[in-house]
XYZ file of C-alpha atoms in Angstrom:
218
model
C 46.299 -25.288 6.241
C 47.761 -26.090 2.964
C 45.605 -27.575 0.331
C 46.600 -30.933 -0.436
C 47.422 -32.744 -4.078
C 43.668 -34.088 -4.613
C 42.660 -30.564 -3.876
C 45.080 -28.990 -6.036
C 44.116 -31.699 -8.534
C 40.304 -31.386 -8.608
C 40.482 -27.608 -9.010
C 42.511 -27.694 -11.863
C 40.346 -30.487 -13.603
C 37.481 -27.712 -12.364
C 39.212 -25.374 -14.408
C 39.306 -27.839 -17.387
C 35.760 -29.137 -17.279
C 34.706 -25.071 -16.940
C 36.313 -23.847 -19.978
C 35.453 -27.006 -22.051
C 32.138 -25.884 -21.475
C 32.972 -22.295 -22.424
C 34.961 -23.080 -25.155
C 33.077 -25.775 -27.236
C 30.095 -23.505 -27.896
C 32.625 -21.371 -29.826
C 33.982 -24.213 -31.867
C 30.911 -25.692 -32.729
C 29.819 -22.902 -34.461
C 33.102 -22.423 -36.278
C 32.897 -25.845 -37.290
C 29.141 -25.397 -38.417
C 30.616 -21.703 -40.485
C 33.004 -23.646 -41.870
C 30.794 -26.389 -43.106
C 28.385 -23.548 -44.739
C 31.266 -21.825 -46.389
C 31.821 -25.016 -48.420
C 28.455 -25.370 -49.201
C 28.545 -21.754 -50.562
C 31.369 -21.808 -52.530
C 30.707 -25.208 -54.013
C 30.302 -25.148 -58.076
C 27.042 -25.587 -58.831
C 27.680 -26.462 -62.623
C 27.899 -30.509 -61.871
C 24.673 -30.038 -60.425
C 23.132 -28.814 -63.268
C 24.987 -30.958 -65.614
C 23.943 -34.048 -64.059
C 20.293 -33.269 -63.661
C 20.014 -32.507 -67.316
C 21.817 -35.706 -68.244
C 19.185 -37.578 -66.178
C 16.171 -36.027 -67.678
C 17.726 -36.779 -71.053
C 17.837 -40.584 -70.386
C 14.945 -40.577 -68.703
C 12.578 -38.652 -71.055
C 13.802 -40.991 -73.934
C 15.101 -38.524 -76.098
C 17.965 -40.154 -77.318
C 16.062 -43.051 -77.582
C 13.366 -41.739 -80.182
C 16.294 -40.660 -82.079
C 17.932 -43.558 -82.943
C 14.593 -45.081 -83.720
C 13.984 -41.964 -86.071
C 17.700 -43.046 -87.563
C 16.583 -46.703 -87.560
C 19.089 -47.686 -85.084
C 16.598 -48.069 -81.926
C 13.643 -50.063 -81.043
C 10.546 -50.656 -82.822
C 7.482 -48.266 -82.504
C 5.387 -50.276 -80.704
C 8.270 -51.746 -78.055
C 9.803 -48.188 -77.933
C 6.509 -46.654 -77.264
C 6.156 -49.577 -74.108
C 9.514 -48.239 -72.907
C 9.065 -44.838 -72.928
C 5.762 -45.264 -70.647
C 8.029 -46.752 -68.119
C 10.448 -44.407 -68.243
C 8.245 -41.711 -67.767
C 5.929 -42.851 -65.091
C 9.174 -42.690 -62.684
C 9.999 -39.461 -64.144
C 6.085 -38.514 -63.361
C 6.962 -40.222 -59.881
C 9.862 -38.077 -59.103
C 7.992 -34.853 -60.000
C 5.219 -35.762 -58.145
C 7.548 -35.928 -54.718
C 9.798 -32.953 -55.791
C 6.031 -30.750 -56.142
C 4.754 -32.093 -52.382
C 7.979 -30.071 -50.861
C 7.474 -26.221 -49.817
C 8.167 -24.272 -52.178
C 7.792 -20.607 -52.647
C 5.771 -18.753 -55.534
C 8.499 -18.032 -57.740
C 9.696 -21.510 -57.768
C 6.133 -22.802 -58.473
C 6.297 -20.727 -61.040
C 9.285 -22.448 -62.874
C 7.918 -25.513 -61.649
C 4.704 -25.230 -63.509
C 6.309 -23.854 -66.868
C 8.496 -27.189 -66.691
C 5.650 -29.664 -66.312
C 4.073 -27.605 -69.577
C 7.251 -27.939 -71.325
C 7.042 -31.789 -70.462
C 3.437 -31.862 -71.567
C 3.990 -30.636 -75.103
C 6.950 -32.679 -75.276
C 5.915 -35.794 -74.366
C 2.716 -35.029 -76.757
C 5.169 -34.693 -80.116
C 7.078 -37.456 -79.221
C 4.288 -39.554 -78.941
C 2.831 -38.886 -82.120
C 6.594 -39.884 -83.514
C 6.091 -43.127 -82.062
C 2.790 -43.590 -83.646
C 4.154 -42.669 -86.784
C 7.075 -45.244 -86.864
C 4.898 -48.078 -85.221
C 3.070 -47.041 -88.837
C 6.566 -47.685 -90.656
C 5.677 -43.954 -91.909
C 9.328 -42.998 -91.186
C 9.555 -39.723 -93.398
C 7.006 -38.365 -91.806
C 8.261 -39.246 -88.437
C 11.814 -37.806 -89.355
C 9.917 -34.728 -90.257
C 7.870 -34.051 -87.216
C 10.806 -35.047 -84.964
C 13.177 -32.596 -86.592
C 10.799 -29.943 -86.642
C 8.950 -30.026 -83.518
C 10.164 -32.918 -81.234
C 13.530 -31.422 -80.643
C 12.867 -27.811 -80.282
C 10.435 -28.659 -77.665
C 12.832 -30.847 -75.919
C 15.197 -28.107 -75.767
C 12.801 -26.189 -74.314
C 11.814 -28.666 -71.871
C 15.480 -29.111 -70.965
C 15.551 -25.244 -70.611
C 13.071 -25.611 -67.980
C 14.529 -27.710 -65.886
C 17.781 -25.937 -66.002
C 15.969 -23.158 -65.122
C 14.412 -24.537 -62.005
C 18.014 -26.298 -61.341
C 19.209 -22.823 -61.109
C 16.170 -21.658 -58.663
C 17.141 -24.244 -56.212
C 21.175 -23.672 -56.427
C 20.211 -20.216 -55.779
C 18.124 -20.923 -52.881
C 20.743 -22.929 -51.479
C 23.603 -20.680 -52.092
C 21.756 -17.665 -50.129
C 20.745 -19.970 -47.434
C 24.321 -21.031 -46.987
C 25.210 -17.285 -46.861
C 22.520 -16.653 -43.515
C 23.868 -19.750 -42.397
C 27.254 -17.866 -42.222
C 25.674 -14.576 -41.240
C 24.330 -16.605 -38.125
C 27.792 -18.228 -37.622
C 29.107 -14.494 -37.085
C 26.911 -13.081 -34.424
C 26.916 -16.853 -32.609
C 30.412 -16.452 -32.449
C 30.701 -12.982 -31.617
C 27.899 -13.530 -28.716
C 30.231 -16.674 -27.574
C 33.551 -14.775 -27.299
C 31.865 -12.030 -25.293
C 30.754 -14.444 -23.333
C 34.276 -16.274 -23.243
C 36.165 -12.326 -22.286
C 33.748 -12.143 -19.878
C 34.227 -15.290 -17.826
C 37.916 -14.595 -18.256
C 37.540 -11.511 -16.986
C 35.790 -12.136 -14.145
C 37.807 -15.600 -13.380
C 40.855 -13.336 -13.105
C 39.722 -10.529 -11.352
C 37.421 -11.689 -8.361
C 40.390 -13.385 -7.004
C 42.344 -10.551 -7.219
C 39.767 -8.605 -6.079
C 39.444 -10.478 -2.538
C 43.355 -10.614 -2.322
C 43.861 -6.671 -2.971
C 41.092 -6.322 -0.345
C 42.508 -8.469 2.478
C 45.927 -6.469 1.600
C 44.418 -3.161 2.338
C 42.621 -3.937 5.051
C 43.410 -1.988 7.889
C 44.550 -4.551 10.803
C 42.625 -4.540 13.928
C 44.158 -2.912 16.797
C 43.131 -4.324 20.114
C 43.472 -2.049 23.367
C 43.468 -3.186 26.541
């Protein structure tokens, strides 16, 4: 009896459905390699960059200058604003320091909030000294102390920038590492059903071929 067209048809959709199923383990991990490659090979400069930038706003640096200059705000309302501006800076710290984080980058992590410390220390006693209208002396210790230790503060956080991009750039790399035995795993896996798709059938056919017919006596 010949099969008829819904037969014929639900087989081949069979056939569809089945390698579908084979097939999209194998492309979602190519998609997810391809993904982490981009992630890898992303510059990491902007990163960086832009952090730095931030903390420079944020910390008021640029700020106590100009009032140094006698281009910014008064003592007294510039010392209001930098308290502000660095209890969200304290805020953001204070999150960044609840994640994991291994002893290397607590390390960097701790040398930053010191930097930040003795920073923020200086640049308060600026303040004080220009809410006193005793600008020289302001100019003095700013020039001297203020912005060497807000270099080095900056230096700290470019060094912990750098921690994390390197974190992130290795984990991309085992991400792609993975990507390579998943797929390899997944095309064996793909061969085989190929393999054994193809050959069972011809397996049975050969078989009924060589089959010796049976000879009936009377």
């Amino acid at each position: 009896m010949k099969p008829g067209p819904l037969r014929s048809l639900s087989l081949a959709a069979t056939v569809v459905i089945l390698l579908a199923i084979v097939t999209s383990p194998v492309l979602t991990v190519w998609m997810i390699r391809k993904e982490a490659s981009r992630i890898v090979t992303d510059p990491l400069q902007g990163l960086a960059s832009s952090s730095l930038a931030t903390m420079q706003a944020s910390e008021g640096f640029l700020e106590t200058a100009r009032a140094v200059d006698g281009n910014g705000m008064p003592g007294a309302e510039l010392g209001a604003w930098l308290e502000a501006s660095s209890a969200k800076v304290d805020a953001q710290y204070a999150s960044y320091q609840q994640t994991a984080m291994n002893e290397q980058e607590r390390s960097v992590f701790e040398r930053l909030n010191a930097c930040k410390t003795d920073y923020r220390a200086t640049r308060k006693t600026v303040v004080g000294l220009l809410s006193e209208n005793k600008t020289t002396e302001a100019t003095l210790l700013f020039e001297s102390q203020c912005v060497p230790k807000f270099h080095a503060y900056a230096g700290a956080l470019g060094e912990l920038v750098k921690h994390n991009a390197e974190e992130a750039k290795s984990g991309g790399a085992q991400i792609i590492r993975l990507c390579h035995i998943l797929l390899g795993v997944q095309g064996l896996l793909l061969v085989f059903f190929f393999i054994y798709g193809f050959f069972v059938p011809l397996t049975a056919v050969l078989e009924r071929l060589t089959r010796k017919p049976i000879v009936i006596r009377n």
